mmCIF file of C-alpha atoms in Angstrom:
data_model
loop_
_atom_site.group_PDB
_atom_site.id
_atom_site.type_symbol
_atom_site.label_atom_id
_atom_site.label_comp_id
_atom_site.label_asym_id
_atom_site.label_seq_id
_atom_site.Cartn_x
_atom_site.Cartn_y
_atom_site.Cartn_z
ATOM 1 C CA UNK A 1 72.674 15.432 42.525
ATOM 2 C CA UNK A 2 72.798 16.925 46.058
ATOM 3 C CA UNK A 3 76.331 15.287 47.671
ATOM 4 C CA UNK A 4 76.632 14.699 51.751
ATOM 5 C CA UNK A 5 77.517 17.492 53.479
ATOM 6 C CA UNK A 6 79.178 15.937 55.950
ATOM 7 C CA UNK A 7 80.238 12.213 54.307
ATOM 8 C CA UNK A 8 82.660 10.151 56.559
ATOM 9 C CA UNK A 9 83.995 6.826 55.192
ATOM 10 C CA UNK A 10 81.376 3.943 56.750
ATOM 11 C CA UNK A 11 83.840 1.033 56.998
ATOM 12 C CA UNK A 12 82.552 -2.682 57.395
ATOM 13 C CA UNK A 13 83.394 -2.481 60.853
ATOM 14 C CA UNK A 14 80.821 0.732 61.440
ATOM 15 C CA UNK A 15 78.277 -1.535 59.728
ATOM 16 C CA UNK A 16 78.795 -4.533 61.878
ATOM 17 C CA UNK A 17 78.520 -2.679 64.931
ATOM 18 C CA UNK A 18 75.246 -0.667 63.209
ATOM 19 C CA UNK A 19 73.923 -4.003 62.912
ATOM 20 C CA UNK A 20 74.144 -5.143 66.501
ATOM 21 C CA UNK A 21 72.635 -1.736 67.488
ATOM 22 C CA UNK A 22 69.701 -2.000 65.703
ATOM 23 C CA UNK A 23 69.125 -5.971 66.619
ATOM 24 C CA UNK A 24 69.536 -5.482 69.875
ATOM 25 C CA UNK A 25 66.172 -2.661 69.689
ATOM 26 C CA UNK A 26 63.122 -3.515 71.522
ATOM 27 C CA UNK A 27 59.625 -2.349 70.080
ATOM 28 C CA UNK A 28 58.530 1.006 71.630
ATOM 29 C CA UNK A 29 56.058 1.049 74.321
ATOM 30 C CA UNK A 30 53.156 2.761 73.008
ATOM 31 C CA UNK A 31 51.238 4.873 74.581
ATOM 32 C CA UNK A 32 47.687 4.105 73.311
ATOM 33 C CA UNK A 33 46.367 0.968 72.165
ATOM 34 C CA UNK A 34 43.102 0.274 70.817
ATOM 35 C CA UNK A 35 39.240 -0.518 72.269
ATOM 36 C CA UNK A 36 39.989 -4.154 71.638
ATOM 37 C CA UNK A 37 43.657 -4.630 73.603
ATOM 38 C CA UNK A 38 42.537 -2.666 76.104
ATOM 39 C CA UNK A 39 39.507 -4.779 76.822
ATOM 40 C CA UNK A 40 42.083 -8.039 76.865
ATOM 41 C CA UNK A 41 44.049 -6.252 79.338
ATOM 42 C CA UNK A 42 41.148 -5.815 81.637
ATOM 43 C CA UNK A 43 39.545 -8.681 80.833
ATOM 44 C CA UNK A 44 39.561 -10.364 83.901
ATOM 45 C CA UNK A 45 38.334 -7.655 86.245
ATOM 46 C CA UNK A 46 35.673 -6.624 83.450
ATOM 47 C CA UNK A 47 34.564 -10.689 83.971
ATOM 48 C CA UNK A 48 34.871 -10.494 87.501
ATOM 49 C CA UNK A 49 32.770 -7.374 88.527
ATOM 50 C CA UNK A 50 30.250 -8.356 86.147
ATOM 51 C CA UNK A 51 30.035 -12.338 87.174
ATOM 52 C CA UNK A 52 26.683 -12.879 89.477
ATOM 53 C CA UNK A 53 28.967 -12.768 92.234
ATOM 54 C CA UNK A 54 29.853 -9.216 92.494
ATOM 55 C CA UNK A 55 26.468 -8.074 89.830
ATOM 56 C CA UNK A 56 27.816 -4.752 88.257
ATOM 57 C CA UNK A 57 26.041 -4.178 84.151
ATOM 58 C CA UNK A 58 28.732 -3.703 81.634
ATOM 59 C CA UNK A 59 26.676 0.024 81.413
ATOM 60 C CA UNK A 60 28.296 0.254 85.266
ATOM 61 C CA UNK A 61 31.334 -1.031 84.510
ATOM 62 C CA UNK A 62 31.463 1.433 81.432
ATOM 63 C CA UNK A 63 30.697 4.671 83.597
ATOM 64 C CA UNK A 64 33.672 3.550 86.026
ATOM 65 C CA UNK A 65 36.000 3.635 83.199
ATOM 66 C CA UNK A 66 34.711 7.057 81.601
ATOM 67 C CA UNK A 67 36.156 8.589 85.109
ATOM 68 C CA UNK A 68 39.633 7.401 83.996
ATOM 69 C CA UNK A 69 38.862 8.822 80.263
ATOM 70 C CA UNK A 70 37.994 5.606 78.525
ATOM 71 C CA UNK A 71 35.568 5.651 76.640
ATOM 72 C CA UNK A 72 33.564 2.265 75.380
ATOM 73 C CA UNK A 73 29.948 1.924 75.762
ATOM 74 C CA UNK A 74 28.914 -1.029 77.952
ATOM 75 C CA UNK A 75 27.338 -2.993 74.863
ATOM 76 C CA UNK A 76 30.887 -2.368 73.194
ATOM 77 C CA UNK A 77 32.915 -3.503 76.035
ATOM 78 C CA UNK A 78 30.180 -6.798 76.286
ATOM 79 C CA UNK A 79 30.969 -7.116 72.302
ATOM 80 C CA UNK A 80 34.401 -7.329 73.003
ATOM 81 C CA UNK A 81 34.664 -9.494 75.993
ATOM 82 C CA UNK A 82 32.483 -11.935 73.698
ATOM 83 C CA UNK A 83 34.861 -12.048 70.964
ATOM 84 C CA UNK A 84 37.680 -12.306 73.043
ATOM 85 C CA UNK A 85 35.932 -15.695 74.492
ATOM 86 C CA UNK A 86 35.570 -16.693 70.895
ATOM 87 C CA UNK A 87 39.354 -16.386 69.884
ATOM 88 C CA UNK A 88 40.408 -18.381 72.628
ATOM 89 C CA UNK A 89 37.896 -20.901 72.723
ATOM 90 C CA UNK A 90 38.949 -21.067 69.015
ATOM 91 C CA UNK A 91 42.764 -21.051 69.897
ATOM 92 C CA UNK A 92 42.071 -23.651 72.818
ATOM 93 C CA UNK A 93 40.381 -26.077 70.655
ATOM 94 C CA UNK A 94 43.247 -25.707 68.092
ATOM 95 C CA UNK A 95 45.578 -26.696 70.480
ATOM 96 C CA UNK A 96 43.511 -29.744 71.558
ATOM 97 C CA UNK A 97 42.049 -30.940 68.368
ATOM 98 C CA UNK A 98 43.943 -29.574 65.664
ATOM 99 C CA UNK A 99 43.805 -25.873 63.563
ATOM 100 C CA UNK A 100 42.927 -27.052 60.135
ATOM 101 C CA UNK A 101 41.399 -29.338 58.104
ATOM 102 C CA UNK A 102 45.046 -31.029 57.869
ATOM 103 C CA UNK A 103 44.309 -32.174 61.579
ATOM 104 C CA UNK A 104 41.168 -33.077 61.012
ATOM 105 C CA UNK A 105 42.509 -35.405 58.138
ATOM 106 C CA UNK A 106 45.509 -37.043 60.097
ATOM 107 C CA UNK A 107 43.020 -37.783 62.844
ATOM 108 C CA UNK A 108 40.321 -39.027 60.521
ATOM 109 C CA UNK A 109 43.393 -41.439 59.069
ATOM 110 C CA UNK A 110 44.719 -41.952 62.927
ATOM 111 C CA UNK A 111 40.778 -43.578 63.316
ATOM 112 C CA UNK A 112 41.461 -45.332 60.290
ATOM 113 C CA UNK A 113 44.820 -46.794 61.168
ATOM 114 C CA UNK A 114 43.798 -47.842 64.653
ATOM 115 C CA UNK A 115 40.462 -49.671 62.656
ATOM 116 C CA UNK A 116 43.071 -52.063 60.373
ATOM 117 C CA UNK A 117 45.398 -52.920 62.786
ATOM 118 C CA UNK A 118 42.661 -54.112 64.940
ATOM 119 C CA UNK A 119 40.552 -55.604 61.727
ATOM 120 C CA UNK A 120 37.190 -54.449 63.380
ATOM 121 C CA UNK A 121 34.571 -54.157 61.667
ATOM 122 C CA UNK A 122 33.166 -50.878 62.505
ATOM 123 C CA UNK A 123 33.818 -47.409 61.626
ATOM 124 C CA UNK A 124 35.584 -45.103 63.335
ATOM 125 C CA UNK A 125 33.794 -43.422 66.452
ATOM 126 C CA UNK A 126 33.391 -39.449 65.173
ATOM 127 C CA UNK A 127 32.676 -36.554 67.000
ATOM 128 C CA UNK A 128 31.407 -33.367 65.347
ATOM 129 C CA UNK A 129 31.656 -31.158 68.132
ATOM 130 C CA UNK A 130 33.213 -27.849 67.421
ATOM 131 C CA UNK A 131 34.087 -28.487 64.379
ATOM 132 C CA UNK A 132 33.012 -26.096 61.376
ATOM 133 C CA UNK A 133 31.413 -27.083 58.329
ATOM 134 C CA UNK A 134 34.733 -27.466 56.370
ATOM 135 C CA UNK A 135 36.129 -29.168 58.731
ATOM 136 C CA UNK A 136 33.682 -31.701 58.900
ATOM 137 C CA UNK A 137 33.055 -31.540 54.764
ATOM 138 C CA UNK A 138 36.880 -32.299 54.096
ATOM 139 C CA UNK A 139 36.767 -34.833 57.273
ATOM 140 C CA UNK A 140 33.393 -37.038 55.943
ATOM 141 C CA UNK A 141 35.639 -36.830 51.988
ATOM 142 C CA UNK A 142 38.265 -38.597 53.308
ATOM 143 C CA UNK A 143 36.456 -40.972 55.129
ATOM 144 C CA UNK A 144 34.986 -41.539 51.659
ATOM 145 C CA UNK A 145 38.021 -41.990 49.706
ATOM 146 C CA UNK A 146 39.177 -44.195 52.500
ATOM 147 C CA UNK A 147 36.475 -46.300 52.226
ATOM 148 C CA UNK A 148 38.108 -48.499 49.528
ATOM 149 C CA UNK A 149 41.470 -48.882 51.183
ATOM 150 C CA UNK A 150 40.375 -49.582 54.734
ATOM 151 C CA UNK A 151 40.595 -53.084 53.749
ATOM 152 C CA UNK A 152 43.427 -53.507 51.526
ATOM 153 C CA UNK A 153 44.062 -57.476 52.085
ATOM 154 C CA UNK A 154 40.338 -58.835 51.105
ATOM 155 C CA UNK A 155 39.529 -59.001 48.364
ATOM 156 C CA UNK A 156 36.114 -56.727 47.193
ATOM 157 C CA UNK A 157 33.212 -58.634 45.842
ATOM 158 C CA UNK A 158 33.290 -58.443 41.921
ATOM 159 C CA UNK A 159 30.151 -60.416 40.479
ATOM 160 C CA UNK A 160 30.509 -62.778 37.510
ATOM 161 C CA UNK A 161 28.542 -61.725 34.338
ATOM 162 C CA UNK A 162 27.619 -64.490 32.256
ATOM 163 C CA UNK A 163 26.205 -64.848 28.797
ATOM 164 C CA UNK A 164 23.087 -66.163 27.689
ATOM 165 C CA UNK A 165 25.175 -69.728 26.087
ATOM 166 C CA UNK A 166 26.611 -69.926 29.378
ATOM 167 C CA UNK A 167 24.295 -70.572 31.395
#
């Protein structure tokens, strides 16, 4: 049991103030980032030189950057740019139609709400675009289990069974 060399009494006040140091931190700039953030950064100018306007290959674009000692293959930097299109295609279509199947649902009932108040007879208009299979799976099973409460005030159709004396 190795003791402090140098202990000093830590009052509640020392703490307090320790505290507010170490809040008040910002993250550390770091000096190198990876293939994929670095792409994001230069997105736009990687998009720009090689849009039909200006007509550079990603291979061109690749050999400009290897003079500044980065290193990514034109098919890699193409790879990258592509999945970076994905994520925010993905991230813009959360924002407009909803990020999980939760959304999907309270739109699917939204459609459904809109259909009783009105009484109308037909179902709700659907759209399947971007939408994954999920989505669309848990979207089509609530439509199903809907089906018997769209119309809660009518009665359902119930036929009458009768027996041979009967009729």
């Amino acid at each position: 049991m190795a003791e402090h060399q140098n202990s000093e009494v830590i009052t509640k006040g020392k703490i307090d103030k320790a505290i507010n140091l170490l809040k008040e931190q910002k993250p550390k700039e770091r000096e190198d980032v990876s293939d994929r953030e670095a792409v994001r950064k230069m997105r736009r100018y990687i998009e720009k030189l090689t849009s039909d306007k200006y007509g550079y290959s990603y291979d061109e674009v690749s050999e400009m950057l290897k003079g500044l000692g980065i290193n990514l293959t034109g098919s890699r930097i193409k790879y990258l740019i592509g999945e970076l299109k994905k994520s925010s295609r993905r991230r813009h279509q959360a924002s407009s139609n909803g990020d999980s199947i939760t959304s999907v649902q309270e739109a699917t009932e939204n459609q459904q709400a809109v259909v009783e108040s009105s009484e109308a007879e037909e179902a709700p208009v659907k759209s399947t675009k971007g939408k994954s299979k999920k989505q669309l799976k848990a979207a089509q099973e609530q439509e199903e289990e809907s089906e018997a409460t769209r119309e809660p005030n009518r009665s359902a159709f119930v036929p009458k069974i009768y027996k041979d004396e009967e009729i």
